[in-house]
PDB file of C-alpha atoms in Angstrom:
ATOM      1  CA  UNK A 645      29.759  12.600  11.364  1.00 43.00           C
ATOM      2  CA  UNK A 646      28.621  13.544   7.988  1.00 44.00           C
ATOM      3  CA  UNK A 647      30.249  16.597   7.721  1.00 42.00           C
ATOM      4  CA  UNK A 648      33.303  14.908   8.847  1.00 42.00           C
ATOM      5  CA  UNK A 649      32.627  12.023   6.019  1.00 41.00           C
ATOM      6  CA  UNK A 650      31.664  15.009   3.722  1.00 37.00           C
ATOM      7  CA  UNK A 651      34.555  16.837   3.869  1.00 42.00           C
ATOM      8  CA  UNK A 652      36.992  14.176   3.539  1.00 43.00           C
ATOM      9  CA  UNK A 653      35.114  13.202  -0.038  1.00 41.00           C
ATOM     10  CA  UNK A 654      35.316  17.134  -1.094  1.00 40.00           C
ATOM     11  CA  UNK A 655      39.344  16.774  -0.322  1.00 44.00           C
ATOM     12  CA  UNK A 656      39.014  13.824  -2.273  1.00 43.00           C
ATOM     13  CA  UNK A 657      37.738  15.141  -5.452  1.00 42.00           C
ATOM     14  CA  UNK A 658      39.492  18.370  -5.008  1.00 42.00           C
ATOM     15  CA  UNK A 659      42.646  16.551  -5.398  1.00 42.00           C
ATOM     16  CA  UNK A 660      41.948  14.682  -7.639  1.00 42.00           C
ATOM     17  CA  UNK A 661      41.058  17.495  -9.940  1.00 40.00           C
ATOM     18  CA  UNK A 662      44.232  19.161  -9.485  1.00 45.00           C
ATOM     19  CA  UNK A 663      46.428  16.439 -10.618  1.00 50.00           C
ATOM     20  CA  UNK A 664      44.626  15.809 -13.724  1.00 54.00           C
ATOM     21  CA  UNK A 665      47.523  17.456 -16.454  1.00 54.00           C
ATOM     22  CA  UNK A 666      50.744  16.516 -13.995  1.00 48.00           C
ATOM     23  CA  UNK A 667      52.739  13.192 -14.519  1.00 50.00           C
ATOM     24  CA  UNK A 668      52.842  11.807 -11.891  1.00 54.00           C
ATOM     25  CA  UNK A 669      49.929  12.529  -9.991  1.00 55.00           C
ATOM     26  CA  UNK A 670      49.723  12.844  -6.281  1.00 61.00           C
ATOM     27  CA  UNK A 671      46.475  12.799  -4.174  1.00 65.00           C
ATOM     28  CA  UNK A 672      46.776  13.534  -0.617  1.00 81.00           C
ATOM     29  CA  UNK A 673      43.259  11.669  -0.057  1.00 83.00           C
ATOM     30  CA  UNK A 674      42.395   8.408  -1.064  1.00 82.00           C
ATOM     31  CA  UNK A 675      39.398   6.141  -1.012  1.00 86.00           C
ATOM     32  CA  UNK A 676      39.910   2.280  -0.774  1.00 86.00           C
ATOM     33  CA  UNK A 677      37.863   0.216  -2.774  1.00 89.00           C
ATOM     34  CA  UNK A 678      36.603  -2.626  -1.040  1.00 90.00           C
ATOM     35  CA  UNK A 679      34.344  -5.650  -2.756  1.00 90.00           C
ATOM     36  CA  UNK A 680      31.626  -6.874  -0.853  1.00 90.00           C
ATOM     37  CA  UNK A 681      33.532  -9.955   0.368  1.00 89.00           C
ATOM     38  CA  UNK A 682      35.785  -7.450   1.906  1.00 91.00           C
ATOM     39  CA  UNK A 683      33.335  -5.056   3.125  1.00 93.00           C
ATOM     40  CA  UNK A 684      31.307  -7.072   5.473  1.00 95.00           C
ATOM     41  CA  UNK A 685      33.251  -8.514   8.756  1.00 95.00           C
ATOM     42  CA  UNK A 686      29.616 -10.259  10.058  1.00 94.00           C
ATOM     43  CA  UNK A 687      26.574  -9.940   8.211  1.00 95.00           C
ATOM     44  CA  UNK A 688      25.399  -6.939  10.025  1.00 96.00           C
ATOM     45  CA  UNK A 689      28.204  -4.825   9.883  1.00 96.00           C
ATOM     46  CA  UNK A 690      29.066  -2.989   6.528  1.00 96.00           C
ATOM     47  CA  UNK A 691      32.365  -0.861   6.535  1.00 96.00           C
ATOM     48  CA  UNK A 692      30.488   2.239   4.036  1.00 96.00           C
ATOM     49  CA  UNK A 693      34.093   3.918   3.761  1.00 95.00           C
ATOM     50  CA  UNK A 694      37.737   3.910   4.198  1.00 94.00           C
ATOM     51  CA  UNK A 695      39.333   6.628   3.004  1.00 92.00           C
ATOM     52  CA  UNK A 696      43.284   7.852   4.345  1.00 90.00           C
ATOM     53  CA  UNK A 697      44.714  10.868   3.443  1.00 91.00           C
ATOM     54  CA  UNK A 698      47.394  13.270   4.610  1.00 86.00           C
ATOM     55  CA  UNK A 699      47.682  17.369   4.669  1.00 83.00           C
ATOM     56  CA  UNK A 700      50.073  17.307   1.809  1.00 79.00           C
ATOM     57  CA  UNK A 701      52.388  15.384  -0.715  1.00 76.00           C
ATOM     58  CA  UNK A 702      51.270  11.471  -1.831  1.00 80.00           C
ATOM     59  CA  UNK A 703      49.377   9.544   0.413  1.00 81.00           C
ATOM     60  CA  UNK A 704      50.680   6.234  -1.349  1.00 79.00           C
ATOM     61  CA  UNK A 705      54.319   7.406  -0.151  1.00 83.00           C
ATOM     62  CA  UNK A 706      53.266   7.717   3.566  1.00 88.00           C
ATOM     63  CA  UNK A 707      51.659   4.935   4.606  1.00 88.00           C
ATOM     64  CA  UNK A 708      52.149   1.056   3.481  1.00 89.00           C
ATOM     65  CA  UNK A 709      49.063  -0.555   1.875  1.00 88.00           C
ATOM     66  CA  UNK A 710      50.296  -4.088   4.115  1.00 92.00           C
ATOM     67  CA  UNK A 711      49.608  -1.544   6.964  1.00 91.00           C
ATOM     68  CA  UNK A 712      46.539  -0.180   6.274  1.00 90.00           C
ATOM     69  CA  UNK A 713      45.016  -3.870   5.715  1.00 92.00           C
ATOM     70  CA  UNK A 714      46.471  -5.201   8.879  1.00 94.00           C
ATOM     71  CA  UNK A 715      44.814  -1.943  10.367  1.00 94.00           C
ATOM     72  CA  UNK A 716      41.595  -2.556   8.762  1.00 95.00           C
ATOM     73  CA  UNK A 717      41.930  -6.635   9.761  1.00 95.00           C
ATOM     74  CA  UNK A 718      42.124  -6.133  13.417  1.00 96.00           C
ATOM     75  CA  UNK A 719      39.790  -3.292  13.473  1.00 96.00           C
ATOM     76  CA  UNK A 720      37.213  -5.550  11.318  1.00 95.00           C
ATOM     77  CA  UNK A 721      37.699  -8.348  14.040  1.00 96.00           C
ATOM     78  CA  UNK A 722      37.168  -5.563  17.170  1.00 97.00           C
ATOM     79  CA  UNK A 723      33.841  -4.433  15.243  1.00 96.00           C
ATOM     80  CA  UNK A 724      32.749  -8.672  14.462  1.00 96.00           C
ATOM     81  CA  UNK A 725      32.957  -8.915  18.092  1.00 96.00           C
ATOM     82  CA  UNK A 726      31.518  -6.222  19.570  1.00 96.00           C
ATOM     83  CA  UNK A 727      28.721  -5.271  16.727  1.00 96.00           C
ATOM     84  CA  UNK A 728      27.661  -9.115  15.550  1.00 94.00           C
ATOM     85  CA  UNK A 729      24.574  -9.523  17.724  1.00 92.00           C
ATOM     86  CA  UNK A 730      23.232  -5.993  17.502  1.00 94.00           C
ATOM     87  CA  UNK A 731      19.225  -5.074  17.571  1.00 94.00           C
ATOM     88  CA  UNK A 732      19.666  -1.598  16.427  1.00 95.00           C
ATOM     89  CA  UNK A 733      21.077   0.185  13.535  1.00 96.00           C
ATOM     90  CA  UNK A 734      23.630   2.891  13.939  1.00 97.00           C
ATOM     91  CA  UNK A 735      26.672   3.933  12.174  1.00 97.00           C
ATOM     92  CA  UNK A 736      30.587   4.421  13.396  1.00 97.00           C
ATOM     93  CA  UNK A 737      32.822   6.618  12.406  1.00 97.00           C
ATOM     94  CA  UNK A 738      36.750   5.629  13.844  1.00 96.00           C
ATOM     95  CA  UNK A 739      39.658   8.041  12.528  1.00 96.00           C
ATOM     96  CA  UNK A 740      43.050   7.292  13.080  1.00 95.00           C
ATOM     97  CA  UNK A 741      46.021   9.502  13.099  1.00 93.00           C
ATOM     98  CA  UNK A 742      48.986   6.924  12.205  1.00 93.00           C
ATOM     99  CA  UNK A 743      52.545   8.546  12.306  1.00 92.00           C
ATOM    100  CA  UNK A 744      56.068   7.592  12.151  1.00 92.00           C
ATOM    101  CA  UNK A 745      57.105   7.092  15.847  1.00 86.00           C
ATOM    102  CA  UNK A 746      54.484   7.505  18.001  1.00 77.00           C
ATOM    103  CA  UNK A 747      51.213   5.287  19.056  1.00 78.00           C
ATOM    104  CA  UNK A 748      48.277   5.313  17.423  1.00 86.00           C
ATOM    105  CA  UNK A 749      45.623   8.209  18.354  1.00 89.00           C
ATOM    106  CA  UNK A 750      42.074   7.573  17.615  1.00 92.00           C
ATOM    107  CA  UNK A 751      38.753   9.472  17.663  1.00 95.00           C
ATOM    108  CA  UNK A 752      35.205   7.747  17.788  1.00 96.00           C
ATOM    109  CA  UNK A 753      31.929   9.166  16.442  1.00 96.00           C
ATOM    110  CA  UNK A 754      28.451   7.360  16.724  1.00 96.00           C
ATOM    111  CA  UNK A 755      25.172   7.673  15.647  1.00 96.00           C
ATOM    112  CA  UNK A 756      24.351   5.256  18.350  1.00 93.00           C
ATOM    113  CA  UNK A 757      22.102   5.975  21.904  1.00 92.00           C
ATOM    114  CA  UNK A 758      21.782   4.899  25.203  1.00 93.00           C
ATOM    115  CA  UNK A 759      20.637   1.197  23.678  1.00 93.00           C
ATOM    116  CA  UNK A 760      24.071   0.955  22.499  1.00 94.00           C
ATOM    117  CA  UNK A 761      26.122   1.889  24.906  1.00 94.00           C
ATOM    118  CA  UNK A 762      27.344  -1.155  25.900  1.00 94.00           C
ATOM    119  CA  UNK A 763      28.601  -2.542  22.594  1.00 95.00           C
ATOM    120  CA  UNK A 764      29.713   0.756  21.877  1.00 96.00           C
ATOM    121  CA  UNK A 765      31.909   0.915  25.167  1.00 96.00           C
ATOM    122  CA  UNK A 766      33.230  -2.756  24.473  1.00 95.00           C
ATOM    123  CA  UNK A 767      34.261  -0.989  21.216  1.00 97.00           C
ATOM    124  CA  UNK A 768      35.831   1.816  22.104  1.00 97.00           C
ATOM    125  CA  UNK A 769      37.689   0.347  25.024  1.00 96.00           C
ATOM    126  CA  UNK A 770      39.359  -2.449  22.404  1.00 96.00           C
ATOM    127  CA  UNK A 771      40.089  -0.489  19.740  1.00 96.00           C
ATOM    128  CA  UNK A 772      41.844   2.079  22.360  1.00 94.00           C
ATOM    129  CA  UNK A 773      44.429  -0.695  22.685  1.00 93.00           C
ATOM    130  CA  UNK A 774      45.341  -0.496  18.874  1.00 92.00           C
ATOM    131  CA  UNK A 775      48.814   1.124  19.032  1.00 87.00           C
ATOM    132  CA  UNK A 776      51.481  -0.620  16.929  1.00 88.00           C
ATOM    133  CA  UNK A 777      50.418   0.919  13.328  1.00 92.00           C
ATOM    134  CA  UNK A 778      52.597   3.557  12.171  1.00 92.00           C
ATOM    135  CA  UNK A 779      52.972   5.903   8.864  1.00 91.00           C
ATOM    136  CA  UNK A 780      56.296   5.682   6.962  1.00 91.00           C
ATOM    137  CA  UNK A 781      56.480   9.676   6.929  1.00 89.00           C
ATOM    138  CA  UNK A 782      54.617  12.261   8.621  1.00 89.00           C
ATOM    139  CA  UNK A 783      50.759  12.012  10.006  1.00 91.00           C
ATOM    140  CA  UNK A 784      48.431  10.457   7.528  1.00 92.00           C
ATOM    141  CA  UNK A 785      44.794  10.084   8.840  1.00 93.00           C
ATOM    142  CA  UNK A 786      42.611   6.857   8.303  1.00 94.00           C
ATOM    143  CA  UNK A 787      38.899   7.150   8.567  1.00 95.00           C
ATOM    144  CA  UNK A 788      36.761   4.152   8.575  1.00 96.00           C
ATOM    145  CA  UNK A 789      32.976   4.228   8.354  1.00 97.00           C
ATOM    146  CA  UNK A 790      30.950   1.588   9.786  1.00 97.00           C
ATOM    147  CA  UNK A 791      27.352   0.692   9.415  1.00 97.00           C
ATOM    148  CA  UNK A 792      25.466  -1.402  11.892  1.00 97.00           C
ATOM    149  CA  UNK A 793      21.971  -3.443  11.231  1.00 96.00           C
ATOM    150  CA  UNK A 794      20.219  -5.464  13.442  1.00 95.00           C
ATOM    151  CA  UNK A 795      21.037  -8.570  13.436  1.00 88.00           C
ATOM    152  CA  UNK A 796      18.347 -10.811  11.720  1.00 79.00           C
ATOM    153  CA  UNK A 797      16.710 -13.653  13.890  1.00 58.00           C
ATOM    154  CA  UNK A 798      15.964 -16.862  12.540  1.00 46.00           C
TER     155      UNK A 798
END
């Protein structure tokens, strides 16, 4: 999962380097800034990352930002659910291949064991029924990261 993470933050910056001197610039990889109010659907889940990005051309011009927040609303209300009463801490990684006129395709990495794979399976199995997100022109990947603490007892 890091790797994965890794390399999507070397694209990233490699990009972002290259379109330093042109006007104007296009990144095929972008990371979304989200403040903490944003970042935290329950208390014990943390989304670490959300990064999109495409294999060439601007990212901005492939994907709507109204769909990538509707995206990252249901997806934050899947992981509330299914991650708010947690006892262990483990991390998610969900990517998404969104493109123009087909469903949704997903792939699911955890950090997670046997402890967890219930909530995990609860997970998976909703967010498998995600389907009616698409890109405005060709594939553009979205990768969120989730982080998952125990939740505290009072």
């Amino acid at each position: 999962m890091k790797l994965v993470v890794l390399f999507i933050l070397i694209s990233l910056s490699g990009s972002a380097l290259a379109c330093e001197d042109k006007e104007p610039c296009k990144l095929n990889a972008m990371e979304v800034f989200l403040p903490d109010v944003q970042r935290y659907p329950v208390p014990n889940v943390r989304i670490e990352k959300l990064i999109f990005q495409t294999e060439s051309g601007d990212v901005n011009q492939k994907v709507s930002t109204d769909e990538l927040n509707r995206l990252k609303e249901e997806l934050n209300g899947i992981s509330a659910k299914a991650f708010k009463e947690s006892t262990t801490s483990f991390e998610v990684l969900i990517q998404f291949r969104l493109t123009p006129s087909s469903n949704v395709d997903f792939k699911m990495q955890t950090t997670g064991g046997e402890k967890e794979d219930g909530i995990l399976t609860s997970f998976y199995n909703a967010v498998s029924k995600i389907n009616r997100y698409q890109s405005i022109k060709d594939d553009v990947l979205v990768v969120f990261h989730y982080k998952i603490t125990p939740t505290e007892m009072k």
